Amino acid sequence: MTPCRVPIPLLAFPSRGELVPEPLGVVLIFASWNFPIGVSLEPLIGAIAAGNAIVLKPSELAPASSNFLANSVSKYLDSMLVKVVPGGPDVGQMLLDQKWDKIFFTGSSRVARTVMAAAAKHLTPVAVELGGKSPAIFDSLGSPRDRKVAVERIVGAKWVSCAGQACIGVDYVLVEEQFAPVLIDQLKATLEKFYPGLDCLSRIINEQHFQRLTNLIKDPSVAATIIHGGSLDSETLFIEPTILLDPPLDADIMNEEIFGPLLPIITLKKIEDSIEFIRARPKPLVIYAFTKDEKLKSRITAETSSGSLTFNDTMVQFACDELPFGGVGGSGFGQYHGKFSFDLFSHTKPVLRRSFLLDFTFRYPPWDAWKLPFMRSVYHFDYLALLLRVLGLKRR
Amino acid sequence: MGSGAEERGIGAGFDSAMAAALVVGLRQSFASGRTRSHEWRAAQLKGIARMIDEKESAIMAALHEDLAKPQMESYLHEISLAKAACTFALKEMKRWMTPEKVPTSLTTFPSSAKIISEPLGVVLVISAWNYPFLLAIDPVIGALVAGNAVVLKPSEVAPATSYFFAKVLPEYIDNSCVKIVEGSIPETTALLEQKWDKIFYTGNGKVGSIVMAAAAKHLTPVALELGGKCPVLVDSSVDVKVAAKRIAVGKWGCNNGQACIAPDYILTTKSFAPTLVDAMKRTLEKFYGKDPLESADLSRIVNSNHFKRLTSLLDDENVSSTIVYGGQRDEQHLKIAPTLLLDVPHDSSIMKEEIFGPFLPIVTFDEVEDCIDFINSKSKPLAAYLFTKDRKLEDQFVKTVSAGGMLINDVALHLANPHLPFGGVGDSGIGAYHGKFSFDVFSHKKAVLSRGFGGEAPARYPPYTPQKQRILRGLINGSIIALLLAILGFPRD
């Protein structure tokens, strides 16, 4: 919160400049259903730290969490300034009709468009945390132990993360065709180790999403590529961890964000082809790459764009408060976590202070012929010419 | 209007299909990677700097044609600032482009992390008419130093400068990555239908809203540099001569008040008002003489639409009767003299809309605190100014008034400082630029985390047990013991 001083060019002497952060005012936060507590509280914390008043609208698809927040926030926070408004799309729309000083939205692109269009009416700045198809590039790793760790981390970012219903989860894997069998075996072994029964697995959030996921593998040309899992229970809304090998690239499963426990593996001739594959598609929220090849790492870093890029692990970048978290292009805009949250919900106001001492007459009209060359010397920091002009020794 | 906008068929035939083709071409250029190198970016900036040096008189001539802008203003407010932006960016670019290493916590030990700035891709810059050279080239400089491909749509309300960009800029930069599209509403609409990686708009709030609504369809981030009513609070503890001069040059010396950061209205106490008005009158006479319409040091009003808009602000008799200085006008030459009004009704149009012209209302209150309340009752302006020697008032002003930027004891200067972000808040805009802020506004800050395969924590994975939970909690809370246990592979299979 402390204002920070900025350097002032000698020309503006004497003056003092500083940047003063101030709250934007009253902000609106929309939370998603997949990490309903975390994704509500993280931006809330940033908005509070920056000194704002807040309305939080949790997702109606996670009603228990929504109620928990509605009841608890008033117990632990200043309920005059932090309010929770549970409800569905109609409540969301009523909130959007108001004028806010900032709107922070986590969720799907479809709804984000509605939010931003509503914000445009009031010129309200927005931050939208979306998703996308976050790929994991799986290079040959040499040692079996490294492979084991790598695959556990990929499984951790798919099924261990809310059964794949996570924006930073692994959506699909890219691997060289010669290594696909090794990868698949390791995936199956890891799944068996982690899930001897299905009781440690999240279910799908609701019937609508269950149906959406079912449809992704309904197409025979897609269903034919399932090599593990595939069973669905519409009563309990559980979907077994499912692996597909090279589903058709024009199928929905390879064009929409999956957000579920289905993992396509796409094989390539060379692992370097993964760069072109990713570039041909909308910028994802995160790219994961498992490799020890420093050249490949440099190429991926320089030639792809994503919200974040993580080498040899998954998900943990979320826990690094020194790293900004957010998307780019199709995966959103606006970044938060740590100080980035504070900045996102602040206006950084520049304040320049001058005194009445030292007033340069050549600033003012009438702008006689001698003033313009004088100013040129000033702006070129040509102090010698300036001195000569002041002494009357230089005219032109 | 001089440069023959109609003869040139300005924007004729530029429709949605052409706009789409333009973007496709630019995406290909961007995808080739040519904009990424430091050399390419430096070449563009050096090209622009060279253009400013070589074509200075042509630029001044265009500005004079569009606005009758005095040479001094053209130099001070457009040319020198644009040149300084190039120079500053050239000097700092390598530093800005260098990835920033950031610390990592025990939770992800061992790991290394950095933030890399990368270009957003293909960006659209829509410029305004009042500083038609600077407000076009300054964001373009920012977009280029950040490594983007750019389309510039200069304002059609300043056609000579627009034509200058279309004809001359291509000679100095890489045409495969920088395009200029002239035109008005139809051409701008065609451009706004396309998907951009960022849109940077300078202008008024009404159009800003339209730009953002168009951007919303593609979820394109925007920066909007808008305006507002920039207040100047003057208290009695000032050196009134200096204050009057600075206010005057910030108002009428900036395009005759047609500037987003020009003082819009003054607030002062009833007791001090006579002193201030007197000082302002003296200053105005010194600056512009007894017949300001003849002064070469005043810009004209940009066009007859704005001339009518301004004069209609005085139609209300309750407003025109408060004129205490000036008020002269010449419709044929689109000139309006600097005009002071004292105690206009608070609910008149002149006190509700952004004036953007040479009228300066002065509103008075009993106490200085009432002035601050009045400022806060209006939407947040692009700039707020305070003239005072009272440190307590200064602190109170800074703490309680929100504005894009703030200046104490001077006007407008803050925009010339590349270390200060320039932009609005609330109705005065979204986003900021100048200096490194320009680089940042056109960049994506990509977080890059690198880990190895050591330091694995089995506690992360199912089947979940209470022991795993304990270790994980410890890890997340930065406990060294938990870290050791995790490294040692606890809990074991």
Coordinates of N, CA and C in Angstrom, one line a residue, chain B residues 298-402:
Chain B
L298 N -3.1 30.5 -30.4 CA -4.3 29.7 -30.0 C -4.8 28.8 -31.1
S299 N -5.0 27.5 -30.8 CA -5.6 26.6 -31.8 C -7.0 27.0 -32.1
R300 N -7.5 26.7 -33.3 CA -8.9 26.9 -33.5 C -9.7 25.7 -33.0
I301 N -11.0 25.8 -33.1 CA -11.8 24.7 -32.8 C -11.8 23.7 -34.0
V302 N -11.7 22.4 -33.7 CA -11.4 21.5 -34.8 C -12.4 21.5 -35.9
N303 N -13.7 21.6 -35.7 CA -14.6 21.6 -36.8 C -15.9 22.3 -36.4
S304 N -16.8 22.4 -37.3 CA -18.0 23.2 -37.0 C -19.0 22.4 -36.1
N305 N -18.9 21.1 -36.1 CA -19.7 20.3 -35.1 C -19.3 20.7 -33.7
H306 N -18.0 20.7 -33.4 CA -17.6 21.0 -32.1 C -17.8 22.5 -31.8
F307 N -17.7 23.3 -32.8 CA -17.9 24.8 -32.6 C -19.4 24.9 -32.1
K308 N -20.3 24.2 -32.8 CA -21.7 24.4 -32.4 C -21.9 23.8 -31.0
R309 N -21.3 22.7 -30.8 CA -21.4 22.0 -29.5 C -21.0 23.0 -28.4
L310 N -19.9 23.7 -28.6 CA -19.4 24.6 -27.6 C -20.3 25.8 -27.4
T311 N -20.6 26.4 -28.5 CA -21.4 27.6 -28.4 C -22.8 27.3 -27.8
S312 N -23.3 26.1 -28.0 CA -24.6 25.8 -27.4 C -24.5 25.7 -25.9
L313 N -23.3 25.4 -25.4 CA -23.2 25.4 -23.9 C -23.5 26.7 -23.3
L314 N -23.3 27.8 -24.2 CA -23.6 29.1 -23.6 C -25.0 29.6 -24.0
D315 N -25.8 28.8 -24.6 CA -27.1 29.2 -25.0 C -27.9 29.5 -23.8
D316 N -27.7 28.7 -22.7 CA -28.5 28.9 -21.5 C -28.1 30.3 -20.9
E317 N -29.1 31.1 -20.7 CA -28.8 32.5 -20.2 C -28.2 32.5 -18.8
N318 N -28.6 31.5 -18.0 CA -28.0 31.4 -16.7 C -26.5 31.1 -16.8
V319 N -26.1 30.6 -17.9 CA -24.7 30.4 -18.1 C -24.0 31.6 -18.7
S320 N -24.5 32.1 -19.8 CA -23.9 33.2 -20.5 C -23.8 34.4 -19.6
S321 N -24.7 34.5 -18.7 CA -24.7 35.7 -17.9 C -23.5 35.7 -16.9
T322 N -22.9 34.5 -16.7 CA -21.8 34.4 -15.8 C -20.4 34.6 -16.4
I323 N -20.4 35.0 -17.7 CA -19.1 35.2 -18.4 C -18.5 36.5 -17.8
V324 N -17.3 36.4 -17.3 CA -16.6 37.5 -16.7 C -15.4 37.9 -17.6
Y325 N -15.1 37.1 -18.6 CA -13.9 37.5 -19.5 C -14.1 36.7 -20.7
G326 N -13.8 37.3 -21.9 CA -13.8 36.6 -23.1 C -15.2 36.4 -23.7
G327 N -15.4 35.3 -24.3 CA -16.6 35.0 -25.0 C -16.7 35.3 -26.5
Q328 N -15.6 36.0 -27.0 CA -15.6 36.3 -28.4 C -15.6 35.1 -29.3
R329 N -16.2 35.1 -30.4 CA -16.1 34.0 -31.3 C -16.1 34.4 -32.8
D330 N -15.6 33.6 -33.6 CA -15.5 33.8 -35.1 C -15.9 32.5 -35.7
E331 N -17.2 32.4 -36.1 CA -17.6 31.1 -36.7 C -17.0 30.8 -38.0
Q332 N -16.7 31.8 -38.8 CA -16.1 31.5 -40.1 C -14.7 30.8 -39.9
H333 N -14.0 31.3 -39.0 CA -12.6 30.7 -38.8 C -12.6 29.7 -37.6
L334 N -13.8 29.4 -37.1 CA -13.9 28.4 -36.0 C -13.0 28.8 -34.8
K335 N -13.0 30.1 -34.5 CA -12.2 30.5 -33.4 C -13.1 30.9 -32.2
I336 N -12.7 30.5 -31.0 CA -13.4 31.0 -29.8 C -12.3 31.5 -28.9
A337 N -12.5 32.6 -28.2 CA -11.5 33.2 -27.3 C -11.6 32.5 -26.0
P338 N -10.5 32.5 -25.2 CA -10.5 32.0 -23.8 C -11.6 32.8 -23.1
T339 N -12.4 32.0 -22.4 CA -13.6 32.6 -21.7 C -13.6 32.1 -20.2
L340 N -13.8 33.0 -19.3 CA -13.9 32.7 -17.9 C -15.4 32.9 -17.5
L341 N -15.9 31.9 -16.8 CA -17.3 32.1 -16.2 C -17.2 31.9 -14.7
L342 N -18.0 32.8 -14.0 CA -17.9 32.7 -12.6 C -19.3 32.3 -12.0
D343 N -19.2 31.2 -11.2 CA -20.4 30.7 -10.5 C -21.5 30.3 -11.5
V344 N -21.2 29.4 -12.4 CA -22.3 28.9 -13.3 C -23.1 27.9 -12.5
P345 N -24.4 27.7 -12.8 CA -25.3 26.8 -12.1 C -24.7 25.4 -12.2
H346 N -24.7 24.7 -11.1 CA -24.0 23.3 -11.0 C -24.7 22.3 -11.9
D347 N -26.0 22.6 -12.2 CA -26.7 21.6 -13.0 C -26.8 22.0 -14.5
S348 N -26.0 23.0 -14.9 CA -26.0 23.3 -16.3 C -25.2 22.3 -17.1
S349 N -25.4 22.3 -18.4 CA -24.6 21.4 -19.3 C -23.1 21.6 -19.2
I350 N -22.8 22.9 -19.1 CA -21.3 23.2 -19.1 C -20.7 22.6 -17.8
M351 N -21.5 22.3 -16.8 CA -20.9 21.7 -15.6 C -21.2 20.2 -15.5
K352 N -21.9 19.7 -16.5 CA -22.1 18.2 -16.5 C -21.3 17.5 -17.6
E353 N -21.1 18.1 -18.7 CA -20.4 17.4 -19.8 C -18.9 17.9 -19.8
E354 N -18.0 17.1 -20.4 CA -16.7 17.5 -20.6 C -16.7 18.7 -21.6
I355 N -16.1 19.8 -21.2 CA -16.2 21.0 -22.1 C -15.3 20.8 -23.3
F356 N -14.1 20.4 -23.2 CA -13.2 20.2 -24.3 C -13.2 21.4 -25.2
G357 N -12.9 22.6 -24.6 CA -12.9 23.8 -25.4 C -12.4 25.0 -24.5
P358 N -12.4 26.2 -25.0 CA -11.8 27.3 -24.2 C -12.6 28.0 -23.2
F359 N -13.7 27.3 -22.7 CA -14.4 27.9 -21.6 C -13.9 27.3 -20.2
L360 N -13.7 28.2 -19.3 CA -13.3 27.8 -18.0 C -14.2 28.3 -16.9
P361 N -15.1 27.4 -16.5 CA -16.0 27.9 -15.4 C -15.3 27.9 -14.0
I362 N -15.6 28.8 -13.2 CA -15.1 28.8 -11.8 C -16.3 28.7 -10.9
V363 N -16.2 27.6 -10.1 CA -17.3 27.5 -9.1 C -16.8 27.7 -7.7
T364 N -17.5 28.4 -6.9 CA -17.0 28.8 -5.6 C -17.9 28.1 -4.5
F365 N -17.2 27.9 -3.4 CA -17.8 27.3 -2.2 C -17.3 28.1 -0.9
D366 N -18.0 27.9 0.2 CA -17.6 28.5 1.4 C -16.2 28.0 1.9
E367 N -16.1 26.6 1.9 CA -14.9 26.0 2.4 C -14.2 25.2 1.4
V368 N -13.0 25.0 1.6 CA -12.2 24.1 0.6 C -12.7 22.7 0.7
E369 N -13.2 22.2 1.9 CA -13.7 20.9 2.0 C -14.9 20.6 1.1
D370 N -15.7 21.7 0.9 CA -16.9 21.6 0.1 C -16.5 21.4 -1.4
C371 N -15.3 22.0 -1.7 CA -14.8 21.8 -3.1 C -14.5 20.3 -3.3
I372 N -13.8 19.8 -2.3 CA -13.4 18.3 -2.5 C -14.7 17.5 -2.6
D373 N -15.7 17.8 -1.8 CA -16.9 17.0 -1.9 C -17.5 17.1 -3.3
F374 N -17.5 18.3 -3.8 CA -18.0 18.5 -5.1 C -17.3 17.7 -6.2
I375 N -16.0 17.7 -6.1 CA -15.2 16.9 -7.0 C -15.6 15.4 -6.9
N376 N -15.7 14.9 -5.7 CA -16.0 13.5 -5.5 C -17.5 13.1 -5.8
S377 N -18.3 14.2 -6.0 CA -19.7 13.9 -6.4 C -19.8 13.6 -7.9
K378 N -18.7 13.9 -8.6 CA -18.7 13.6 -10.1 C -17.9 12.4 -10.4
S379 N -18.0 11.9 -11.6 CA -17.2 10.7 -11.9 C -15.7 11.0 -12.0
K380 N -15.0 10.0 -11.8 CA -13.5 10.1 -11.6 C -12.9 10.7 -12.9
P381 N -12.2 11.8 -12.8 CA -11.6 12.5 -14.0 C -10.3 11.9 -14.4
L382 N -9.8 12.2 -15.6 CA -8.5 11.8 -16.0 C -7.4 12.4 -15.2
A383 N -7.6 13.6 -14.8 CA -6.5 14.3 -14.0 C -7.2 15.2 -13.0
A384 N -6.6 15.4 -11.9 CA -7.2 16.3 -10.9 C -6.0 17.2 -10.4
Y385 N -6.2 18.5 -10.3 CA -5.2 19.4 -10.0 C -5.5 20.2 -8.7
L386 N -4.4 20.4 -8.0 CA -4.6 21.2 -6.7 C -3.5 22.2 -6.7
F387 N -3.8 23.5 -6.4 CA -2.8 24.5 -6.2 C -2.9 24.9 -4.7
T388 N -1.9 24.7 -4.0 CA -1.9 25.0 -2.6 C -0.4 25.0 -2.0
K389 N -0.2 25.6 -0.9 CA 1.0 25.5 -0.2 C 0.8 24.7 1.1
D390 N -0.5 24.4 1.4 CA -0.9 23.7 2.6 C -0.7 22.2 2.5
R391 N 0.3 21.7 3.2 CA 0.7 20.3 3.1 C -0.5 19.4 3.5
K392 N -1.3 19.8 4.5 CA -2.4 19.0 5.0 C -3.4 18.9 3.9
L393 N -3.7 20.0 3.3 CA -4.7 19.9 2.2 C -4.2 19.0 1.1
E394 N -2.9 19.2 0.8 CA -2.3 18.3 -0.2 C -2.6 16.8 0.1
D395 N -2.2 16.4 1.3 CA -2.4 15.0 1.7 C -3.8 14.6 1.7
Q396 N -4.7 15.5 2.1 CA -6.1 15.2 2.1 C -6.6 15.0 0.7
F397 N -6.2 15.8 -0.2 CA -6.6 15.8 -1.6 C -6.1 14.4 -2.2
V398 N -4.9 14.1 -2.0 CA -4.3 12.9 -2.6 C -5.0 11.7 -2.0
K399 N -5.4 11.7 -0.7 CA -6.0 10.6 -0.1 C -7.5 10.4 -0.6
T400 N -8.2 11.5 -0.7 CA -9.6 11.4 -0.9 C -10.2 11.6 -2.3
V401 N -9.3 12.1 -3.2 CA -9.8 12.3 -4.6 C -9.2 11.2 -5.5
S402 N -10.0 10.5 -6.2 CA -9.5 9.6 -7.1 C -9.5 10.1 -8.6

